[in-house]
Short mmCIF file of C-alpha atoms and ligand atoms in Angstrom, two decimals:
data_model
loop_
_atom_site.label_atom_id
_atom_site.label_comp_id
_atom_site.label_asym_id
_atom_site.label_seq_id
_atom_site.Cartn_x
_atom_site.Cartn_y
_atom_site.Cartn_z
CA MET A 1 8.46 -68.00 127.81
CA TYR A 2 8.81 -69.66 131.18
CA HIS A 3 12.22 -69.89 132.71
CA LEU A 4 12.03 -73.08 134.67
CA PRO A 5 14.72 -73.69 137.25
CA THR A 6 16.26 -77.02 136.31
CA SER A 7 16.61 -78.11 139.92
CA CYS A 8 12.88 -77.73 140.36
CA LEU A 9 12.18 -80.01 137.42
CA VAL A 10 14.61 -82.61 138.67
CA ILE A 11 13.11 -82.69 142.12
CA PHE A 12 9.67 -83.04 140.64
CA PHE A 13 10.71 -85.94 138.52
CA LEU A 14 12.53 -87.76 141.27
CA LEU A 15 9.76 -87.36 143.78
CA SER A 16 7.18 -88.52 141.26
CA LEU A 17 9.03 -91.79 140.85
CA PHE A 18 8.96 -92.63 144.51
CA HIS A 19 5.53 -91.36 145.33
CA PRO A 20 2.90 -94.10 145.77
CA LEU A 21 0.03 -93.89 143.34
CA PRO A 22 -2.78 -92.04 145.15
CA CYS A 23 -5.38 -93.08 142.60
CA ASP A 24 -4.77 -96.72 143.26
CA SER A 25 -4.92 -96.32 146.99
CA SER A 26 -7.98 -94.09 146.96
CA ASN A 27 -9.79 -96.53 144.72
CA GLN A 28 -9.33 -99.38 147.15
CA GLY A 29 -9.44 -97.30 150.28
CA LEU A 30 -11.81 -94.69 151.57
CA GLY A 31 -12.58 -91.32 150.12
CA TRP A 32 -12.97 -88.01 151.81
CA CYS A 33 -15.45 -88.15 154.75
CA GLU A 34 -15.82 -91.91 154.38
CA THR A 35 -13.33 -92.71 157.13
CA LEU A 36 -15.13 -93.68 160.31
CA PHE A 37 -14.51 -92.48 163.84
CA GLN A 38 -13.24 -95.47 165.77
CA CYS A 39 -12.63 -95.63 169.52
CA GLY A 40 -12.98 -98.75 171.64
CA ASN A 41 -16.37 -100.23 170.73
CA ILE A 42 -17.66 -97.04 169.18
CA THR A 43 -17.74 -96.60 165.42
CA ALA A 44 -19.35 -93.55 163.85
CA GLY A 45 -19.73 -91.95 160.45
CA PHE A 46 -21.78 -88.99 159.28
CA PRO A 47 -23.12 -86.78 160.92
CA PHE A 48 -20.34 -87.29 163.50
CA SER A 49 -16.80 -86.03 163.20
CA GLY A 50 -13.68 -86.41 165.33
CA GLY A 51 -10.65 -88.70 165.39
CA ASN A 52 -9.87 -89.66 161.81
CA ARG A 53 -12.97 -87.91 160.59
CA HIS A 54 -12.23 -84.35 159.66
CA LYS A 55 -14.26 -81.52 161.25
CA GLU A 56 -15.74 -80.80 157.81
CA CYS A 57 -17.29 -84.27 157.75
CA GLY A 58 -19.81 -83.80 160.52
CA HIS A 59 -22.03 -81.45 162.45
CA PRO A 60 -20.05 -79.17 164.80
CA SER A 61 -22.10 -80.26 167.83
CA LEU A 62 -21.34 -83.92 167.12
CA GLU A 63 -17.56 -83.98 167.35
CA LEU A 64 -16.46 -87.13 169.18
CA HIS A 65 -13.27 -87.46 171.21
CA CYS A 66 -11.33 -90.59 172.11
CA ASN A 67 -9.16 -90.71 175.21
CA LYS A 68 -6.22 -92.99 175.97
CA ASN A 69 -8.50 -95.53 177.66
CA ASN A 70 -10.59 -95.75 174.50
CA ILE A 71 -13.51 -93.93 176.09
CA THR A 72 -15.53 -91.85 173.63
CA SER A 73 -16.78 -88.50 174.80
CA LEU A 74 -18.98 -85.76 173.43
CA PHE A 75 -19.55 -82.22 174.62
CA ILE A 76 -23.18 -81.17 174.87
CA SER A 77 -23.91 -77.62 176.02
CA ASN A 78 -20.29 -77.40 177.25
CA GLN A 79 -20.64 -80.49 179.43
CA LYS A 80 -18.69 -83.65 178.90
CA TYR A 81 -20.58 -86.89 178.36
CA SER A 82 -19.20 -90.39 177.86
CA VAL A 83 -20.66 -92.27 174.93
CA LEU A 84 -21.37 -95.83 176.12
CA HIS A 85 -23.14 -96.95 173.02
CA LEU A 86 -23.75 -95.53 169.57
CA ASP A 87 -26.08 -97.08 167.04
CA GLN A 88 -25.95 -95.45 163.63
CA THR A 89 -28.87 -97.36 162.19
CA SER A 90 -31.30 -96.07 164.80
CA ASN A 91 -29.25 -92.87 165.33
CA THR A 92 -29.26 -93.36 169.09
CA LEU A 93 -26.57 -92.81 171.70
CA THR A 94 -26.30 -93.91 175.31
CA LEU A 95 -24.67 -91.17 177.34
CA THR A 96 -23.48 -90.73 180.90
CA LYS A 97 -22.40 -87.52 182.46
CA GLN A 98 -18.84 -87.91 183.58
CA ASP A 99 -19.25 -85.95 186.80
CA LEU A 100 -22.09 -88.24 187.92
CA LEU A 101 -20.06 -91.44 187.79
CA GLY A 102 -18.84 -91.35 191.40
CA SER A 103 -20.64 -90.80 194.67
CA PHE A 104 -23.81 -88.86 193.96
CA CYS A 105 -23.63 -86.71 197.10
CA SER A 106 -20.19 -85.38 196.16
CA SER A 107 -21.01 -84.79 192.47
CA VAL A 108 -20.91 -81.46 190.74
CA PHE A 109 -24.55 -80.58 190.40
CA THR A 110 -25.38 -79.24 186.97
CA ASN A 111 -28.44 -79.58 184.78
CA THR A 112 -28.47 -82.28 182.15
CA THR A 113 -29.72 -80.21 179.24
CA LEU A 114 -30.17 -81.54 175.72
CA PRO A 115 -30.43 -78.99 172.90
CA PRO A 116 -33.80 -79.93 171.32
CA GLU A 117 -32.57 -79.16 167.80
CA THR A 118 -29.97 -81.93 168.11
CA PHE A 119 -31.14 -84.55 170.63
CA GLU A 120 -34.36 -86.05 171.86
CA LEU A 121 -34.60 -88.16 175.01
CA SER A 122 -35.70 -91.72 174.22
CA PRO A 123 -39.22 -92.59 175.44
CA SER A 124 -37.91 -95.10 177.98
CA TYR A 125 -36.18 -92.31 179.91
CA LYS A 126 -37.46 -89.36 181.88
CA SER A 127 -36.09 -86.19 183.37
CA VAL A 128 -36.32 -85.75 187.14
CA THR A 129 -35.56 -82.71 189.23
CA ILE A 130 -33.35 -82.97 192.27
CA PHE A 131 -33.59 -80.30 194.94
CA ASN A 132 -30.52 -79.60 197.01
CA GLN A 133 -29.23 -77.00 199.46
CA CYS A 134 -32.37 -77.70 201.46
CA SER A 135 -32.69 -76.42 205.02
CA SER A 136 -35.00 -79.27 205.96
CA LEU A 137 -36.27 -82.58 204.60
CA LEU A 138 -39.24 -82.28 202.26
CA PRO A 139 -41.75 -84.71 203.77
CA ASN A 140 -43.83 -85.13 200.60
CA LEU A 141 -40.93 -86.05 198.27
CA SER A 142 -38.55 -88.98 198.02
CA SER A 143 -35.55 -87.72 200.01
CA TYR A 144 -32.12 -88.62 201.24
CA THR A 145 -29.73 -86.86 203.60
CA CYS A 146 -26.23 -86.60 202.14
CA PRO A 147 -23.52 -86.68 204.83
CA GLU A 148 -21.81 -83.46 203.70
CA ILE A 149 -24.46 -81.39 201.98
CA GLY A 150 -27.64 -82.28 203.83
CA PRO A 151 -31.06 -83.20 202.45
CA ILE A 152 -31.78 -83.76 198.78
CA SER A 153 -35.17 -84.60 197.27
CA VAL A 154 -36.28 -85.88 193.91
CA SER A 155 -39.40 -84.85 192.04
CA GLU A 156 -40.84 -85.85 188.69
CA SER A 157 -42.64 -82.59 188.08
CA PRO A 158 -40.42 -79.69 187.08
CA GLU A 159 -41.94 -77.42 189.69
CA LYS A 160 -40.15 -74.43 191.10
CA ASN A 161 -37.88 -74.91 194.08
CA PRO A 162 -39.70 -75.51 197.35
CA GLU A 163 -39.09 -72.66 199.80
CA SER A 164 -36.69 -74.67 201.89
CA CYS A 165 -34.38 -75.54 198.94
CA ARG A 166 -32.10 -73.02 197.29
CA SER A 167 -31.05 -75.00 194.26
CA SER A 168 -32.15 -77.68 191.82
CA PHE A 169 -30.98 -79.54 188.75
CA THR A 170 -32.22 -82.24 186.43
CA VAL A 171 -30.95 -85.73 185.67
CA LYS A 172 -32.12 -88.33 183.13
CA VAL A 173 -33.20 -91.70 184.52
CA PRO A 174 -35.12 -94.71 183.15
CA THR A 175 -38.92 -94.31 183.35
CA SER A 176 -38.90 -97.28 185.73
CA PHE A 177 -36.94 -95.27 188.29
CA ASP A 178 -39.11 -94.94 191.39
CA THR A 179 -39.56 -91.45 192.82
CA LYS A 180 -42.42 -92.37 195.12
CA GLU A 181 -40.47 -94.14 197.84
CA LYS A 182 -40.26 -91.91 200.89
CA GLU A 183 -36.61 -92.83 201.30
CA LEU A 184 -34.60 -92.07 198.14
CA ASN A 185 -32.32 -95.01 197.32
CA VAL A 186 -29.09 -93.19 196.45
CA THR A 187 -27.24 -96.43 195.66
CA ASN A 188 -29.86 -97.17 193.05
CA LEU A 189 -29.73 -93.61 191.71
CA GLU A 190 -25.95 -93.84 191.34
CA SER A 191 -26.29 -97.16 189.57
CA VAL A 192 -28.84 -95.91 187.01
CA LEU A 193 -26.83 -92.74 186.36
CA ARG A 194 -23.76 -94.87 185.61
CA LYS A 195 -25.74 -96.89 183.06
CA GLY A 196 -26.67 -93.66 181.32
CA PHE A 197 -29.62 -92.55 179.26
CA GLU A 198 -30.47 -92.89 175.61
CA VAL A 199 -30.96 -90.03 173.17
CA LYS A 200 -31.96 -89.97 169.55
CA LEU A 201 -30.35 -87.65 167.00
CA VAL A 202 -32.87 -85.30 165.46
CA ILE A 203 -30.50 -83.44 163.15
CA ASN A 204 -32.04 -83.05 159.73
CA GLU A 205 -29.64 -84.44 157.22
CA ASN A 206 -32.02 -84.48 154.26
CA THR A 207 -30.11 -81.86 152.35
CA CYS A 208 -27.10 -84.07 152.29
CA GLN A 209 -29.04 -87.20 151.39
CA GLU A 210 -30.62 -85.33 148.49
CA CYS A 211 -27.23 -84.31 147.28
CA LEU A 212 -26.06 -87.89 147.39
CA SER A 213 -29.08 -89.41 145.72
CA THR A 214 -29.32 -87.00 142.81
CA LEU A 215 -26.68 -86.15 140.29
CA GLY A 216 -26.38 -82.88 142.12
CA ARG A 217 -23.28 -80.90 142.75
CA CYS A 218 -20.82 -82.22 145.20
CA HIS A 219 -18.46 -79.83 146.86
CA VAL A 220 -14.76 -80.15 146.84
CA PHE A 221 -13.24 -79.61 150.22
CA ASN A 222 -10.00 -77.90 149.42
CA GLU A 223 -11.01 -75.35 146.87
CA ASN A 224 -7.58 -73.74 146.90
CA LEU A 225 -6.07 -76.89 145.47
CA THR A 226 -8.68 -77.67 142.86
CA PRO A 227 -10.55 -74.47 142.07
CA GLY A 228 -13.95 -74.85 140.52
CA VAL A 229 -13.89 -78.62 140.28
CA LYS A 230 -17.26 -80.27 140.67
CA CYS A 231 -18.11 -83.92 140.86
CA ARG A 232 -18.78 -85.25 137.42
CA PRO A 233 -21.96 -87.29 137.29
CA PRO A 234 -22.75 -90.05 137.28
CA SER A 235 -19.81 -91.82 138.89
CA ASP A 236 -18.40 -88.93 140.88
CA SER A 237 -21.80 -87.99 142.25
CA GLU A 238 -21.35 -90.73 144.81
CA GLY A 239 -20.07 -88.24 147.28
CA SER A 240 -19.99 -88.48 151.03
CA CYS A 241 -21.91 -86.31 153.43
CA GLY A 242 -20.18 -83.44 155.17
CA TYR A 243 -20.89 -80.10 156.71
CA ASN A 244 -19.95 -76.55 155.74
CA GLN A 245 -18.79 -74.93 158.98
CA THR A 246 -18.99 -71.44 157.46
CA SER A 247 -22.54 -71.54 156.17
CA SER A 248 -23.71 -74.16 158.74
CA THR A 249 -25.27 -76.36 156.10
CA PHE A 250 -24.88 -79.96 155.09
CA LEU A 251 -23.29 -80.72 151.78
CA CYS A 252 -21.67 -83.61 150.06
CA TYR A 253 -18.09 -83.92 149.02
CA CYS A 254 -16.50 -85.83 146.22
CA LYS A 255 -15.17 -89.11 147.46
CA ASP A 256 -11.65 -88.02 146.78
CA PRO A 257 -11.24 -84.27 146.44
CA TYR A 258 -7.59 -84.58 145.48
CA SER A 259 -8.18 -86.72 142.49
CA LEU A 260 -9.92 -85.12 139.56
CA SER A 261 -10.95 -88.11 137.50
CA CYS A 262 -10.53 -91.20 139.64
CA SER A 263 -14.14 -92.17 139.68
CA SER A 264 -15.02 -94.49 142.48
CA GLY A 265 -15.68 -98.11 141.82
CA SER A 266 -14.85 -98.05 138.12
CA LYS A 267 -11.75 -99.62 136.72
CA ILE A 268 -9.31 -97.14 135.29
CA SER A 269 -6.60 -97.67 132.77
CA PHE A 270 -3.01 -97.54 133.82
CA ILE A 271 -2.37 -94.50 131.64
CA GLY A 272 -5.34 -92.62 133.03
CA SER A 273 -4.37 -93.59 136.50
CA PHE A 274 -0.79 -92.56 135.97
CA THR A 275 -1.53 -89.10 134.60
CA ASP A 276 -4.06 -88.48 137.33
CA THR A 277 -1.59 -89.66 139.87
CA LEU A 278 1.02 -87.35 138.52
CA PHE A 279 -1.40 -84.47 138.40
CA SER A 280 -2.76 -84.83 141.90
CA PHE A 281 0.70 -85.47 143.20
CA MET A 282 2.02 -82.32 141.54
CA ILE A 283 -0.64 -80.30 143.28
CA SER A 284 0.65 -81.30 146.66
CA VAL A 285 4.33 -81.11 145.82
CA SER A 286 3.99 -77.81 144.04
CA GLN A 287 2.46 -76.27 147.14
CA PHE A 288 5.64 -77.09 148.95
CA LEU A 289 8.13 -76.40 146.19
CA CYS A 290 6.45 -73.38 144.77
CA SER A 291 6.67 -71.57 148.03
CA PHE A 292 10.26 -71.18 146.85
CA SER A 293 9.68 -70.55 143.21
CA ALA A 294 6.68 -68.91 141.60
CA ASN A 295 7.95 -69.69 138.08
CA CYS A 296 7.89 -73.36 138.81
CA PHE A 297 4.24 -73.26 139.78
CA SER A 298 3.05 -71.48 136.66
CA PHE A 299 5.16 -73.68 134.42
CA PHE A 300 3.56 -76.80 135.75
CA PHE A 301 0.08 -75.58 136.24
CA ALA A 302 -0.89 -73.36 133.35
CA PRO A 303 -1.03 -76.25 130.83
CA PHE A 304 -2.67 -78.66 133.28
CA TYR A 305 -5.39 -76.27 134.23
CA ARG A 306 -6.31 -75.65 130.65
CA TYR A 307 -6.36 -79.35 129.99
CA ARG A 308 -8.35 -80.39 133.01
CA ILE A 309 -10.94 -77.78 133.72
C1 LIG B 401 -17.05 -103.37 174.33
O1 LIG B 401 -18.06 -104.35 174.25
C2 LIG B 401 -17.88 -105.46 175.11
C3 LIG B 401 -18.99 -106.47 174.84
O2 LIG B 401 -20.10 -105.89 174.26
C4 LIG B 401 -17.87 -104.96 176.55
O3 LIG B 401 -17.64 -106.04 177.42
C5 LIG B 401 -16.76 -103.93 176.72
O4 LIG B 401 -16.78 -103.38 178.01
C6 LIG B 401 -16.93 -102.81 175.72
N1 LIG B 401 -15.81 -101.92 175.82
C7 LIG B 401 -15.96 -100.60 175.78
C8 LIG B 401 -14.71 -99.79 175.83
O5 LIG B 401 -17.06 -100.07 175.69
C1 LIG B 402 -7.36 -98.82 172.58
O1 LIG B 402 -7.65 -99.35 171.29
C2 LIG B 402 -6.49 -99.62 170.52
C3 LIG B 402 -6.93 -100.05 169.14
O2 LIG B 402 -7.97 -100.98 169.20
C4 LIG B 402 -5.64 -100.66 171.24
O3 LIG B 402 -4.47 -100.90 170.51
C5 LIG B 402 -5.28 -100.13 172.62
O4 LIG B 402 -4.57 -101.13 173.34
C6 LIG B 402 -6.52 -99.75 173.40
N1 LIG B 402 -6.15 -99.12 174.65
C7 LIG B 402 -6.69 -99.42 175.83
C8 LIG B 402 -6.18 -98.67 177.02
O5 LIG B 402 -7.58 -100.26 175.91
C1 LIG B 403 -31.12 -75.94 186.28
O1 LIG B 403 -32.18 -75.39 185.50
C2 LIG B 403 -33.20 -74.80 186.28
C3 LIG B 403 -34.33 -74.39 185.33
O2 LIG B 403 -33.83 -73.74 184.20
C4 LIG B 403 -32.63 -73.61 187.05
O3 LIG B 403 -33.64 -73.04 187.86
C5 LIG B 403 -31.49 -74.13 187.95
O4 LIG B 403 -30.89 -73.06 188.62
C6 LIG B 403 -30.45 -74.88 187.13
N1 LIG B 403 -29.52 -75.51 188.04
C7 LIG B 403 -28.18 -75.41 187.93
C8 LIG B 403 -27.37 -76.13 188.96
O5 LIG B 403 -27.66 -74.76 187.04
C1 LIG B 404 -44.08 -80.60 198.70
O1 LIG B 404 -44.14 -79.71 199.82
C2 LIG B 404 -43.58 -78.44 199.58
C3 LIG B 404 -43.64 -77.66 200.85
O2 LIG B 404 -43.60 -78.48 201.95
C4 LIG B 404 -44.37 -77.74 198.48
O3 LIG B 404 -43.78 -76.48 198.18
C5 LIG B 404 -44.36 -78.59 197.24
O4 LIG B 404 -45.18 -78.01 196.23
C6 LIG B 404 -44.85 -80.00 197.54
N1 LIG B 404 -44.63 -80.81 196.39
C7 LIG B 404 -45.48 -81.74 195.97
C8 LIG B 404 -45.08 -82.55 194.74
O5 LIG B 404 -46.50 -81.98 196.55
C1 LIG B 405 -31.25 -99.73 196.71
O1 LIG B 405 -30.91 -100.06 195.37
C2 LIG B 405 -29.97 -101.11 195.25
C3 LIG B 405 -29.58 -101.24 193.80
O2 LIG B 405 -30.68 -101.13 192.97
C4 LIG B 405 -30.62 -102.39 195.81
O3 LIG B 405 -29.70 -103.48 195.69
C5 LIG B 405 -30.98 -102.16 197.26
O4 LIG B 405 -31.67 -103.28 197.76
C6 LIG B 405 -31.85 -100.92 197.41
N1 LIG B 405 -32.00 -100.60 198.82
C7 LIG B 405 -33.18 -100.43 199.42
C8 LIG B 405 -33.16 -100.10 200.84
O5 LIG B 405 -34.23 -100.54 198.78
C1 LIG B 406 -19.33 -72.92 152.58
O1 LIG B 406 -20.11 -71.79 152.77
C2 LIG B 406 -19.48 -70.58 152.42
C3 LIG B 406 -20.39 -69.43 152.83
O2 LIG B 406 -21.70 -69.60 152.33
C4 LIG B 406 -19.19 -70.59 150.92
O3 LIG B 406 -18.55 -69.39 150.56
C5 LIG B 406 -18.29 -71.77 150.61
O4 LIG B 406 -18.09 -71.87 149.22
C6 LIG B 406 -18.94 -73.06 151.10
N1 LIG B 406 -17.98 -74.15 150.93
C7 LIG B 406 -18.28 -75.26 150.26
C8 LIG B 406 -17.22 -76.29 150.21
O5 LIG B 406 -19.36 -75.41 149.73
#
């Protein structure tokens, strides 16, 4: 026999009355991993995460950030880039490096490196090498003398540093950018760097698409709350794409991992909706309440688990 504390039962009942029906809201609203990242003009879904999109909903190297001025940023190889444009149909992004937005000569010189497993430079852009810390002007390259740091030169071939230059780094510029002029136009260089460069996402998301298109297994995010629950085809198989941070693989989640039988899109009866509501609500409340009382948890859950799973 269970000895249920009466107070626990009362609290349950009272809270249930005032709790909004999650089934109703999840049916009209968005399921797990369907919420989009939104910041200024930028809207992004899978394979991105960040903002309202949980970490588990996107690839770890594609976590977007939104600052108070509604500027979207992304870290690539530990460097911060601003996202000027993001097109999810072509999977392209226009990026600028934040430390190259001011005067070029006083920038922090670092390589612009794109991990080839994630990004590919669009064909209308090219990578150029800039030599700095040069002891003298390189007569055969397009060059400019910065007031503070001395001569810099730009080259299209990624050759090794000329003897007179101690350092070099790469930047991405449009293919139309001229590196043949003897005099490097720094104003023009600054202007093209501010407009950014375009990259294409090359992340392979087939695994997830397969999961979505077949009646395959979807994965429930919070397995502690709903152990062993799988999407129930066909309606629940409409999952949303996500990413398993532990195993580094794509997967798909049920639209609403907290609701066990609210199938998306289909009309549900009031009774069904109400019991599901109660059930999913109890899961969340019991986590809170049952940290005080173990009896309460087993009383409420033993029968439900047998019934549901
Ligand atoms: C949003 O787009 C408009 C027009 O396309 C542009 O003028 C504006 O600067 C953009 N804002 C941001 C934050 O990108
Ligand atoms: C950023 O976007 C939000 C929502 O669109 C808006 O309310 C806010 O005023 C914007 N902030 C700035 C600094 O533009
Ligand atoms: C940029 O990369 C090149 C080639 O890997 C390297 O020689 C150079 O030192 C790097 N520059 C900076 C500033 O890290
Ligand atoms: C430019 O000249 C330097 C030495 O003056 C040489 O090391 C370098 O290879 C030359 N580069 C090109 C593109 O000709
Ligand atoms: C340098 O580039 C700027 C912007 O593209 C242009 O307006 C200017 O005429 C150029 N200067 C020279 C000397 O070519
Ligand atoms: C994520 O991967 C780990 C390790 O392979 C696995 O134990 C876990 O069940 C996976 N999570 C989901 C939601 O599939």
